[in-house]
Every structure is written in C-alpha cells, then in structure tokens.
Amino acid sequence: MHGVGVPVSALHGPSGPPDVRFRVVAQSSRVRLPSGDEVSALTFNGRLPGPELRVRVGDLVEVTLVNRDVPQGVSIHWHGVDVPNAEDGVSGVTQDAVRPGRSYVYRFRVDEPGTYWYHSHQHSADEVERGLYGALVVEPRKAVEGADFVALAHTIGGHNLLGGSDREARRRVAAGTPVRLRLVNSADTLRRFALTGSSFRVVAIDARDKPGGTPLSGRTIAVPAGGRYDLAFRMPAAPVRLAIRDQDDGLVLEPGSGEAAPTAQFGPDFDPATYGASAAAVPRHFDRHFAVDIGRRLGFFEGGVHFGWQWTINGKTFPRMPMYMLRRGETVEFSLSNHSNIAHPMHLHGHHMLVFARDGRRITPWWSDTLEIETGERYDVAVFADNPGVWMFHCHNLPHAAHGLVTHASYEGVTTPFEMGSDSGNEPE
Ligand code: C2O
Ligand code: CU
C-alpha cells in the first residue's frame, strides 16, 4: 500500500461468495409509533429503526443498498467496524452518494464480535435523525446461551425511541437466564441509562471487551452519541427495568412473577476509566503525536453570510482544520482536548482508540471509537495505523459535524477520487 497514489476505491473488501447477504432499501415512509403518533421518516426497509442486522464474526457480509426515493442521496457507514476504506460509506470521501433509483454494494468481514450500528453518511445530520440508521450485531462464532437484546436509543422529530417504541416495552425472560443488553445511542447527544432490579457488569464498550469488571448497581450508564455499552446480568426472579433519563420509553424484562417493575434509580455516572482491567498494553513509544484541541470562536461562515460561534480544531475553522497524516505501521498518539463550552463525542473511522490517560493521569485503558470529551477534559489515546485510507474523524453530535467539527486521518499515499460540495452532490455531514 506504500508508494504513489493508491485510490480509496482500490481498498475494498474481500471478493468471493458472501456468507450473508442483506438488501436494504432507503425510502421515505410514514411510520406510526406505538403511542399512535405518526412521524414522516426516511427509513431502511420501511422500518424505524432499520432492520437489526445480525452476523457471526468472520462472515463475509454483503449488503446491497438501494435508494428508492431519497432525493439528497444516501450511503451506509458501518459505525465502529474497521472496514477496508472503500466500504466505509462516506459520501465524498469513499464513494459517491447513491442517487434515487441507484444502488451500491458493501462487502466486508467483521473480525471482532460486538455491538455496532449503521447509518447514512450523506447529509447525516438530517438523514440519521430522520431514520436512516439501525443496529449491527456481530455474534461470536460459537452461539452464546441466553437472551440478547439491542436497546437502541434515538430521537426523531422530538419523539424519543428505544428500538421502535416511544413507550415502555415489555419482554418475557425466564429467571436465571443470562442476559446481554446492548445499549446503542444513535441520537445526537448523550443518553443516560439506568438498569434497576439487578446488578450488572459492563462487559464491552464500542464493540471491544471491557475485561475484569465487577458487578455494579445504582450506576447510570452514560452512552455518548454514537457509542455502545454492553451490560450483562442473570435474570432475577423479579422484573428489571431499563430506563433512559427524562424519557418515557424504556424496556421492562419480566420473569412472569406478576410483580411490578421497580422504579428507575439514576445514580452517579459509571466511569470506564476506573473499571475492570486493562484492555490492552499501552505502547511505550509513539512514532507521532498529534493534538486535537477543540475550541470555538466568533466569526463569519457560510461564505460570510452568517456571524456566530464556529467550532475550531487547534484554532482553525472548517475547512482549514488540520488533516492528520499517518503512515502505515505507525503507532500514533492523539491528545484530544476540549476548550469549548459543550461536550463533543469524537468518532474516528476505521480504527479503535486505546484510551489510556485523562487530564494527564493514567487510567485503566479501554478501547473506544466514539469518545465523549467534556468541557475542560483531555484524553490521550493510542491509534495503531493498520488500515490505510482516508478516514473521517468528527464529532458525532451530527449538527456539530455539519457546522464544521470534522477532520480526517489520512494515510500517506492514499488519494480519494471523490469530491464533496454542491457540484458533486456529496455532502457527508
Ligand atoms: Cu457514525 Cu462518521 O459516523
Ligand atoms: Cu460536538
């Protein structure tokens, strides 16, 4: 992959017969929610959220995306899957947006079991909110016994959803069953979950195991926009309630005891930095160090039409933000800090980040692809440059990204033939 000008489009997934095939049709739909309210949505296969895609680790997955009638075009980004670059689904970077009547085929293998999700990366601030998203679950090779639920939180047109429901949903689970709850946040801001009625362990974050965690109770699980947390527990003899702070939706698991579900208890936020054991060894040496310092400043934007606050990285506004250049095989340190007035969940495409220090102090390292950076915080992360391409690195509060909080990590020698902007019709954010 070294040398001159490998185009992104050459970095595609494996060929050969797929193990699983999906067909996903993007279309506008009116969806009636369980409360009776109707929303006008953009959907995958007419559903909200899109179909839950379940595959096994190592499967060659083939997904055909068809755009029936979404005028702005669509794409699918496999959030958290470190796919070959041409399969990354970012319009204007790794492909052209798929126009109405057209289709696009994605092919990739997932090497790590876990909880992922997918969404359009064309006009994403608009299209994801309006419904072009769904869960992707990668199961281990050997089937795991027990109950396994995705709890995907979203907000569309002011309606809060957990899965497809804007009301609390109920599921029957026999006492004694091992349960895995996969919390996913596809909304633009942090969601706080409380699990009441059982202690639980946090067993994975962002599709990577969180080893050695002890049982927790009364902890609130704060899931950043775009992030995933997997919880595990054994179903007790009485109901368990999963609730989201300040929302009416939720999930009650009941063993059939006839008892009432416990009232949700929100406690202090769970902190992955002080939980369990180290997920991986922190490198002793880095080939490069990069600073990503998020700030804001007042200025003109959109061609001088608007005056207001603009996001900055290292003092520069879009499109003059720094681009981070990587070389294949390097170990790279990024220092992510936030000197703006609001939290930013930073998402790196194509790689996981080993988070190992906060505010200059060592913490229990964990893997993340979507890291919430609060005002005044700084995180140091290690990235192993093993997946050549041009990779987006942006805030997953998607309106922030649409207002310029976007940069790229780009490998030397990789070029993209795709373009962004109104002439090309590609507008990834
Ligand atoms: Cu889930 Cu670039 O995004
Ligand atoms: Cu942000």
Short mmCIF file of C-alpha atoms and ligand atoms in Angstrom, two decimals:
data_model
loop_
_atom_site.label_atom_id
_atom_site.label_comp_id
_atom_site.label_asym_id
_atom_site.label_seq_id
_atom_site.Cartn_x
_atom_site.Cartn_y
_atom_site.Cartn_z
CA MET A 1 0.00 0.00 0.00
CA HIS A 2 3.02 2.31 0.09
CA GLY A 3 4.05 4.39 -2.85
CA VAL A 4 2.18 6.77 -5.02
CA GLY A 5 -1.47 7.37 -5.17
CA VAL A 6 -3.43 4.29 -4.09
CA PRO A 7 -7.01 5.42 -4.66
CA VAL A 8 -9.52 4.83 -1.86
CA SER A 9 -11.65 2.85 -4.31
CA ALA A 10 -8.92 0.20 -4.59
CA LEU A 11 -9.12 -0.50 -0.84
CA HIS A 12 -12.23 -2.62 -0.99
CA GLY A 13 -13.47 -5.66 0.92
CA PRO A 14 -12.84 -9.31 0.09
CA SER A 15 -14.20 -10.90 -3.09
CA GLY A 16 -15.77 -14.35 -3.24
CA PRO A 17 -19.16 -15.70 -2.23
CA PRO A 18 -20.65 -13.92 0.79
CA ASP A 19 -21.72 -15.83 3.91
CA VAL A 20 -24.64 -13.46 4.49
CA ARG A 21 -26.48 -11.09 2.23
CA PHE A 22 -28.78 -8.21 3.06
CA ARG A 23 -30.77 -5.87 0.88
CA VAL A 24 -31.51 -2.52 2.44
CA VAL A 25 -33.85 -0.08 0.71
CA ALA A 26 -33.78 3.60 1.66
CA GLN A 27 -37.17 5.20 1.23
CA SER A 28 -39.41 7.85 2.69
CA SER A 29 -42.16 6.39 4.86
CA ARG A 30 -44.82 7.48 7.33
CA VAL A 31 -44.31 5.47 10.47
CA ARG A 32 -46.92 5.03 13.17
CA LEU A 33 -45.36 4.79 16.64
CA PRO A 34 -46.86 2.66 19.45
CA SER A 35 -48.20 5.84 21.11
CA GLY A 36 -50.31 6.44 17.99
CA ASP A 37 -48.21 9.41 16.85
CA GLU A 38 -47.09 9.39 13.25
CA VAL A 39 -43.74 10.56 12.01
CA SER A 40 -42.65 11.25 8.49
CA ALA A 41 -39.36 9.45 8.29
CA LEU A 42 -36.64 8.24 6.00
CA THR A 43 -36.34 4.51 6.57
CA PHE A 44 -34.37 1.44 5.69
CA ASN A 45 -36.89 -1.20 4.57
CA GLY A 46 -39.82 0.88 5.79
CA ARG A 47 -38.93 0.40 9.47
CA LEU A 48 -37.80 2.59 12.29
CA PRO A 49 -35.03 1.77 13.15
CA GLY A 50 -33.76 -0.09 10.07
CA PRO A 51 -33.51 -3.89 10.28
CA GLU A 52 -31.32 -5.30 13.04
CA LEU A 53 -28.51 -6.97 11.11
CA ARG A 54 -27.04 -9.99 12.91
CA VAL A 55 -23.98 -11.81 11.59
CA ARG A 56 -21.23 -14.01 13.00
CA VAL A 57 -17.65 -12.95 13.44
CA GLY A 58 -15.59 -13.74 10.33
CA ASP A 59 -18.62 -13.83 8.00
CA LEU A 60 -18.19 -12.18 4.65
CA VAL A 61 -21.12 -9.77 4.73
CA GLU A 62 -22.62 -8.34 1.56
CA VAL A 63 -25.12 -5.52 1.80
CA THR A 64 -26.86 -4.05 -1.21
CA LEU A 65 -28.09 -0.55 -0.53
CA VAL A 66 -30.87 0.63 -2.81
CA ASN A 67 -32.10 4.21 -2.82
CA ARG A 68 -35.76 4.17 -3.77
CA ASP A 69 -36.66 7.83 -3.36
CA VAL A 70 -34.39 9.82 -1.03
CA PRO A 71 -33.72 12.90 -3.17
CA GLN A 72 -30.48 14.00 -1.48
CA GLY A 73 -28.91 10.57 -1.94
CA VAL A 74 -27.80 8.07 0.71
CA SER A 75 -24.89 5.91 1.82
CA ILE A 76 -24.21 3.48 4.66
CA HIS A 77 -21.40 3.89 7.15
CA TRP A 78 -20.70 0.85 9.39
CA HIS A 79 -20.10 2.71 12.61
CA GLY A 80 -17.36 1.05 14.68
CA VAL A 81 -16.46 -1.59 12.10
CA ASP A 82 -12.88 -1.15 10.97
CA VAL A 83 -13.73 -1.96 7.34
CA PRO A 84 -11.45 -1.57 4.32
CA ASN A 85 -11.66 2.08 3.33
CA ALA A 86 -13.80 1.71 0.17
CA GLU A 87 -16.55 0.09 2.30
CA ASP A 88 -16.70 2.95 4.81
CA GLY A 89 -19.74 4.59 3.26
CA VAL A 90 -18.79 8.27 3.48
CA SER A 91 -20.10 10.20 0.52
CA GLY A 92 -17.49 12.44 -1.00
CA VAL A 93 -14.64 10.53 0.68
CA THR A 94 -15.04 6.81 -0.05
CA GLN A 95 -17.90 6.80 -2.58
CA ASP A 96 -20.44 8.97 -4.32
CA ALA A 97 -23.82 9.29 -2.65
CA VAL A 98 -26.32 6.77 -4.03
CA ARG A 99 -28.93 8.68 -6.04
CA PRO A 100 -32.63 7.70 -6.25
CA GLY A 101 -33.02 4.59 -8.39
CA ARG A 102 -29.39 3.56 -7.89
CA SER A 103 -27.68 1.02 -5.65
CA TYR A 104 -24.31 0.28 -4.07
CA VAL A 105 -22.81 -2.96 -2.72
CA TYR A 106 -20.78 -3.13 0.50
CA ARG A 107 -18.61 -6.15 1.32
CA PHE A 108 -16.64 -6.69 4.49
CA ARG A 109 -15.77 -9.14 7.23
CA VAL A 110 -16.05 -8.22 10.88
CA ASP A 111 -13.16 -9.58 12.95
CA GLU A 112 -14.42 -8.60 16.39
CA PRO A 113 -17.74 -9.65 17.86
CA GLY A 114 -19.75 -6.86 19.41
CA THR A 115 -22.33 -4.13 19.08
CA TYR A 116 -22.14 -1.83 16.08
CA TRP A 117 -24.61 0.28 14.16
CA TYR A 118 -25.01 1.65 10.68
CA HIS A 119 -26.30 4.91 9.27
CA SER A 120 -26.33 7.10 6.23
CA HIS A 121 -23.26 9.30 5.85
CA GLN A 122 -24.84 11.60 3.27
CA HIS A 123 -26.43 14.69 4.84
CA SER A 124 -26.03 12.68 8.02
CA ALA A 125 -27.18 15.38 10.46
CA ASP A 126 -30.53 15.27 8.69
CA GLU A 127 -30.82 11.69 7.42
CA VAL A 128 -29.75 9.87 10.59
CA GLU A 129 -32.14 11.87 12.75
CA ARG A 130 -34.97 11.16 10.30
CA GLY A 131 -34.44 7.41 10.47
CA LEU A 132 -31.63 6.12 8.26
CA TYR A 133 -29.96 4.05 10.98
CA GLY A 134 -30.06 0.56 12.52
CA ALA A 135 -28.13 -1.87 14.72
CA LEU A 136 -25.47 -4.31 13.54
CA VAL A 137 -24.68 -7.14 15.96
CA VAL A 138 -21.71 -9.40 15.40
CA GLU A 139 -22.09 -12.60 17.37
CA PRO A 140 -19.21 -14.83 18.38
CA ARG A 141 -18.58 -17.94 16.26
CA LYS A 142 -19.99 -20.19 18.95
CA ALA A 143 -23.57 -19.35 19.90
CA VAL A 144 -23.92 -17.88 23.40
CA GLU A 145 -26.78 -19.11 25.54
CA GLY A 146 -29.24 -16.66 26.96
CA ALA A 147 -31.23 -13.59 26.00
CA ASP A 148 -29.65 -10.89 23.87
CA PHE A 149 -31.36 -7.55 23.29
CA VAL A 150 -30.37 -4.39 21.48
CA ALA A 151 -31.57 -1.22 23.22
CA LEU A 152 -31.12 1.44 20.57
CA ALA A 153 -31.96 4.96 21.71
CA HIS A 154 -32.91 7.60 19.18
CA THR A 155 -34.83 10.84 18.90
CA ILE A 156 -36.80 11.65 15.75
CA GLY A 157 -38.73 14.88 15.37
CA GLY A 158 -38.87 15.24 19.15
CA HIS A 159 -40.08 11.65 19.72
CA ASN A 160 -37.79 9.56 21.90
CA LEU A 161 -37.49 5.96 20.79
CA LEU A 162 -36.00 2.86 22.30
CA GLY A 163 -35.85 0.44 19.41
CA GLY A 164 -39.08 1.04 17.52
CA SER A 165 -41.10 2.16 20.52
CA ASP A 166 -41.84 5.55 22.03
CA ARG A 167 -43.47 3.79 25.01
CA GLU A 168 -42.06 1.39 27.55
CA ALA A 169 -41.86 -2.09 26.03
CA ARG A 170 -42.00 -5.44 27.88
CA ARG A 171 -40.28 -8.74 27.22
CA ARG A 172 -40.57 -12.07 28.97
CA VAL A 173 -37.26 -13.57 30.19
CA ALA A 174 -37.14 -16.66 32.43
CA ALA A 175 -35.48 -16.21 35.82
CA GLY A 176 -31.91 -17.47 35.76
CA THR A 177 -31.34 -16.66 32.06
CA PRO A 178 -28.05 -14.89 31.26
CA VAL A 179 -28.95 -11.54 29.65
CA ARG A 180 -26.87 -9.28 27.44
CA LEU A 181 -28.24 -5.79 26.87
CA ARG A 182 -26.63 -3.86 24.06
CA LEU A 183 -27.11 -0.13 24.63
CA VAL A 184 -26.70 1.95 21.49
CA ASN A 185 -27.13 5.71 21.18
CA SER A 186 -27.94 6.94 17.68
CA ALA A 187 -29.14 10.35 18.87
CA ASP A 188 -27.01 13.49 18.74
CA THR A 189 -26.37 13.88 22.46
CA LEU A 190 -25.51 11.70 25.44
CA ARG A 191 -28.21 9.35 26.77
CA ARG A 192 -28.22 8.19 30.38
CA PHE A 193 -29.50 4.67 31.05
CA ALA A 194 -30.39 3.14 34.42
CA LEU A 195 -30.86 -0.58 34.94
CA THR A 196 -32.85 -1.21 38.09
CA GLY A 197 -33.75 -4.53 39.71
CA SER A 198 -30.45 -6.32 39.15
CA SER A 199 -26.76 -5.70 39.49
CA PHE A 200 -24.88 -5.93 36.20
CA ARG A 201 -21.44 -5.81 34.66
CA VAL A 202 -20.25 -3.62 31.81
CA VAL A 203 -18.74 -6.25 29.53
CA ALA A 204 -18.00 -4.28 26.37
CA ILE A 205 -17.71 -0.71 25.13
CA ASP A 206 -17.78 0.20 21.43
CA ALA A 207 -17.61 -3.48 20.38
CA ARG A 208 -14.48 -4.28 22.36
CA ASP A 209 -14.46 -6.33 25.56
CA LYS A 210 -14.10 -4.48 28.83
CA PRO A 211 -12.39 -7.21 30.85
CA GLY A 212 -12.48 -7.84 34.58
CA GLY A 213 -15.48 -5.70 35.52
CA THR A 214 -17.17 -6.35 38.87
CA PRO A 215 -20.96 -6.15 39.43
CA LEU A 216 -22.42 -2.66 39.64
CA SER A 217 -25.68 -1.40 40.99
CA GLY A 218 -27.16 2.05 41.05
CA ARG A 219 -24.74 3.31 38.41
CA THR A 220 -26.03 5.29 35.48
CA ILE A 221 -24.57 4.31 32.13
CA ALA A 222 -23.89 7.43 30.08
CA VAL A 223 -23.63 6.44 26.42
CA PRO A 224 -22.17 9.09 24.12
CA ALA A 225 -23.82 9.88 20.79
CA GLY A 226 -22.70 7.04 18.51
CA GLY A 227 -21.38 4.92 21.40
CA ARG A 228 -22.32 1.40 22.58
CA TYR A 229 -22.17 -0.21 26.02
CA ASP A 230 -22.94 -3.90 26.60
CA LEU A 231 -24.32 -4.90 30.01
CA ALA A 232 -24.58 -8.46 31.33
CA PHE A 233 -26.51 -9.96 34.24
CA ARG A 234 -28.51 -13.02 35.22
CA MET A 235 -32.25 -12.53 35.10
CA PRO A 236 -33.56 -12.35 38.67
CA ALA A 237 -36.91 -13.74 39.88
CA ALA A 238 -38.49 -10.27 39.70
CA PRO A 239 -38.72 -7.67 36.88
CA VAL A 240 -35.84 -5.47 35.76
CA ARG A 241 -36.30 -2.02 34.25
CA LEU A 242 -34.07 -0.27 31.72
CA ALA A 243 -34.89 3.43 31.67
CA ILE A 244 -33.49 6.49 29.93
CA ARG A 245 -33.25 9.68 31.95
CA ASP A 246 -36.12 12.13 31.35
CA GLN A 247 -37.79 9.84 28.80
CA ASP A 248 -40.95 7.73 28.78
CA ASP A 249 -39.58 4.96 26.59
CA GLY A 250 -37.74 2.03 28.15
CA LEU A 251 -37.70 -1.72 28.48
CA VAL A 252 -39.02 -3.97 31.23
CA LEU A 253 -37.83 -7.57 31.36
CA GLU A 254 -40.19 -9.74 33.36
CA PRO A 255 -39.78 -13.32 34.52
CA GLY A 256 -43.54 -13.74 34.78
CA SER A 257 -43.68 -13.30 38.53
CA GLY A 258 -46.55 -10.82 38.27
CA GLU A 259 -44.61 -8.34 40.41
CA ALA A 260 -44.45 -4.67 39.49
CA ALA A 261 -41.24 -3.44 37.86
CA PRO A 262 -39.01 -1.37 40.16
CA THR A 263 -38.90 2.42 39.79
CA ALA A 264 -35.85 3.61 37.82
CA GLN A 265 -32.96 4.78 40.02
CA PHE A 266 -30.40 7.07 38.45
CA GLY A 267 -27.10 7.09 40.36
CA PRO A 268 -23.69 8.56 39.64
CA ASP A 269 -22.31 8.01 36.13
CA PHE A 270 -20.31 4.86 35.51
CA ASP A 271 -16.68 5.68 34.72
CA PRO A 272 -14.93 3.30 32.31
CA ALA A 273 -11.58 4.83 33.29
CA THR A 274 -11.63 3.23 36.76
CA TYR A 275 -13.42 -0.06 35.99
CA GLY A 276 -12.12 -3.57 35.39
CA ALA A 277 -8.76 -4.46 33.94
CA SER A 278 -6.66 -3.00 31.17
CA ALA A 279 -7.99 -3.87 27.69
CA ALA A 280 -4.53 -3.78 26.10
CA ALA A 281 -0.93 -2.74 26.80
CA VAL A 282 -0.21 0.95 26.32
CA PRO A 283 2.63 1.46 23.83
CA ARG A 284 5.90 2.67 25.37
CA HIS A 285 6.82 4.55 22.28
CA PHE A 286 4.86 6.58 19.75
CA ASP A 287 6.00 7.35 16.22
CA ARG A 288 3.88 10.51 16.12
CA HIS A 289 1.99 12.77 18.47
CA PHE A 290 -0.97 14.80 17.38
CA ALA A 291 -3.02 17.39 19.23
CA VAL A 292 -6.74 17.71 18.55
CA ASP A 293 -7.79 20.71 20.59
CA ILE A 294 -11.45 21.59 20.12
CA GLY A 295 -12.48 25.18 20.69
CA ARG A 296 -14.87 27.77 19.40
CA ARG A 297 -14.64 31.33 18.25
CA LEU A 298 -16.83 34.02 16.82
CA GLY A 299 -16.64 34.61 13.12
CA PHE A 300 -18.30 34.71 9.74
CA PHE A 301 -19.16 31.47 7.99
CA GLU A 302 -21.04 30.04 5.05
CA GLY A 303 -19.40 32.46 2.69
CA GLY A 304 -19.71 35.41 5.07
CA VAL A 305 -23.49 35.14 5.31
CA HIS A 306 -23.67 34.19 8.98
CA PHE A 307 -21.88 35.53 12.01
CA GLY A 308 -21.72 33.36 15.09
CA TRP A 309 -19.88 30.69 17.00
CA GLN A 310 -17.74 28.34 14.98
CA TRP A 311 -16.02 25.15 16.07
CA THR A 312 -12.25 25.11 15.81
CA ILE A 313 -9.56 22.44 15.93
CA ASN A 314 -6.18 23.79 17.02
CA GLY A 315 -7.61 27.25 16.44
CA LYS A 316 -8.61 26.61 12.82
CA THR A 317 -12.13 26.58 11.44
CA PHE A 318 -13.50 24.35 8.68
CA PRO A 319 -12.23 23.84 6.00
CA ARG A 320 -8.83 24.93 7.30
CA MET A 321 -8.78 22.34 10.08
CA PRO A 322 -5.62 20.27 10.30
CA MET A 323 -5.64 16.91 8.49
CA TYR A 324 -3.79 14.21 10.39
CA MET A 325 -1.31 12.31 8.20
CA LEU A 326 -0.49 8.73 9.15
CA ARG A 327 1.94 6.20 7.77
CA ARG A 328 1.03 2.53 7.75
CA GLY A 329 2.60 0.60 10.64
CA GLU A 330 3.00 3.59 12.93
CA THR A 331 1.82 3.89 16.50
CA VAL A 332 0.26 7.30 16.95
CA GLU A 333 -0.75 9.28 19.99
CA PHE A 334 -3.63 11.72 19.78
CA SER A 335 -4.25 14.17 22.62
CA LEU A 336 -7.90 15.15 22.46
CA SER A 337 -8.89 18.18 24.46
CA ASN A 338 -11.96 20.34 24.64
CA HIS A 339 -11.81 24.05 25.31
CA SER A 340 -15.28 24.79 24.03
CA ASN A 341 -18.43 25.19 26.10
CA ILE A 342 -20.03 21.80 25.39
CA ALA A 343 -19.15 18.10 25.24
CA HIS A 344 -18.08 16.53 21.94
CA PRO A 345 -18.32 12.78 21.25
CA MET A 346 -15.38 12.32 18.88
CA HIS A 347 -15.61 9.42 16.44
CA LEU A 348 -12.67 8.07 14.46
CA HIS A 349 -13.49 5.96 11.42
CA GLY A 350 -11.59 2.77 10.55
CA HIS A 351 -9.77 2.37 13.87
CA HIS A 352 -10.33 1.94 17.57
CA MET A 353 -8.56 4.24 20.00
CA LEU A 354 -6.91 2.83 23.12
CA VAL A 355 -7.86 5.43 25.73
CA PHE A 356 -5.10 5.49 28.36
CA ALA A 357 -4.88 8.87 30.10
CA ARG A 358 -7.30 11.55 31.25
CA ASP A 359 -6.17 15.02 32.18
CA GLY A 360 -2.58 13.79 32.12
CA ARG A 361 -3.12 10.89 34.53
CA ARG A 362 -3.00 7.19 33.65
CA ILE A 363 -6.35 5.36 33.72
CA THR A 364 -7.47 1.77 33.08
CA PRO A 365 -7.12 1.58 29.29
CA TRP A 366 -10.17 0.76 27.20
CA TRP A 367 -10.96 0.71 23.50
CA SER A 368 -13.31 3.27 22.07
CA ASP A 369 -14.37 4.51 18.67
CA THR A 370 -16.63 7.27 19.98
CA LEU A 371 -15.21 9.12 22.96
CA GLU A 372 -17.12 11.78 24.87
CA ILE A 373 -14.84 14.69 25.73
CA GLU A 374 -16.38 17.00 28.27
CA THR A 375 -15.59 20.68 28.53
CA GLY A 376 -12.14 21.12 30.03
CA GLU A 377 -11.19 17.47 29.64
CA ARG A 378 -8.24 15.96 27.85
CA TYR A 379 -7.80 12.33 26.81
CA ASP A 380 -4.67 10.70 25.41
CA VAL A 381 -5.31 7.78 23.10
CA ALA A 382 -3.17 5.37 21.08
CA VAL A 383 -4.06 4.54 17.49
CA PHE A 384 -2.38 1.73 15.55
CA ALA A 385 -2.15 2.77 11.92
CA ASP A 386 -3.01 -0.55 10.31
CA ASN A 387 -5.89 0.31 7.98
CA PRO A 388 -4.83 2.54 5.07
CA GLY A 389 -7.30 5.04 3.76
CA VAL A 390 -8.83 8.45 4.20
CA TRP A 391 -10.81 8.33 7.43
CA MET A 392 -13.22 10.81 8.88
CA PHE A 393 -12.61 11.99 12.41
CA HIS A 394 -15.53 14.07 13.64
CA CYS A 395 -17.95 14.97 16.36
CA HIS A 396 -20.95 12.59 16.47
CA ASN A 397 -23.24 15.32 17.63
CA LEU A 398 -24.02 15.43 13.92
CA PRO A 399 -25.20 19.05 13.76
CA HIS A 400 -21.77 19.98 15.17
CA ALA A 401 -20.14 17.99 12.37
CA ALA A 402 -22.40 19.73 9.87
CA HIS A 403 -21.14 23.00 11.31
CA GLY A 404 -17.55 22.08 10.71
CA LEU A 405 -16.35 19.89 13.57
CA VAL A 406 -14.78 17.46 11.11
CA THR A 407 -11.27 16.45 10.26
CA HIS A 408 -9.60 13.44 8.64
CA ALA A 409 -6.90 10.96 9.44
CA SER A 410 -5.32 10.21 6.11
CA TYR A 411 -2.60 7.74 5.17
CA GLU A 412 0.34 8.88 3.11
CA GLY A 413 -0.01 7.62 -0.44
CA VAL A 414 -3.77 7.21 -0.39
CA THR A 415 -5.86 9.53 -2.51
CA THR A 416 -9.58 9.92 -2.99
CA PRO A 417 -11.17 10.37 -6.40
CA PHE A 418 -14.41 11.56 -4.75
CA GLU A 419 -15.38 15.13 -4.10
CA MET A 420 -17.59 16.97 -1.67
CA GLY A 421 -19.66 20.06 -2.17
CA SER A 422 -22.64 21.17 -4.12
CA ASP A 423 -21.27 20.36 -7.61
CA SER A 424 -20.67 16.71 -6.70
CA GLY A 425 -23.85 16.36 -4.67
CA ASN A 426 -21.82 14.72 -1.91
CA GLU A 427 -22.46 16.25 1.50
CA PRO A 428 -21.35 13.70 4.11
CA GLU A 429 -22.40 15.78 7.12
CU1 C2O B 1 -21.32 7.21 12.93
CU2 C2O B 1 -18.76 9.43 10.62
O1 C2O B 1 -20.05 8.38 11.76
CU CU B 2 -19.57 18.25 19.06
#
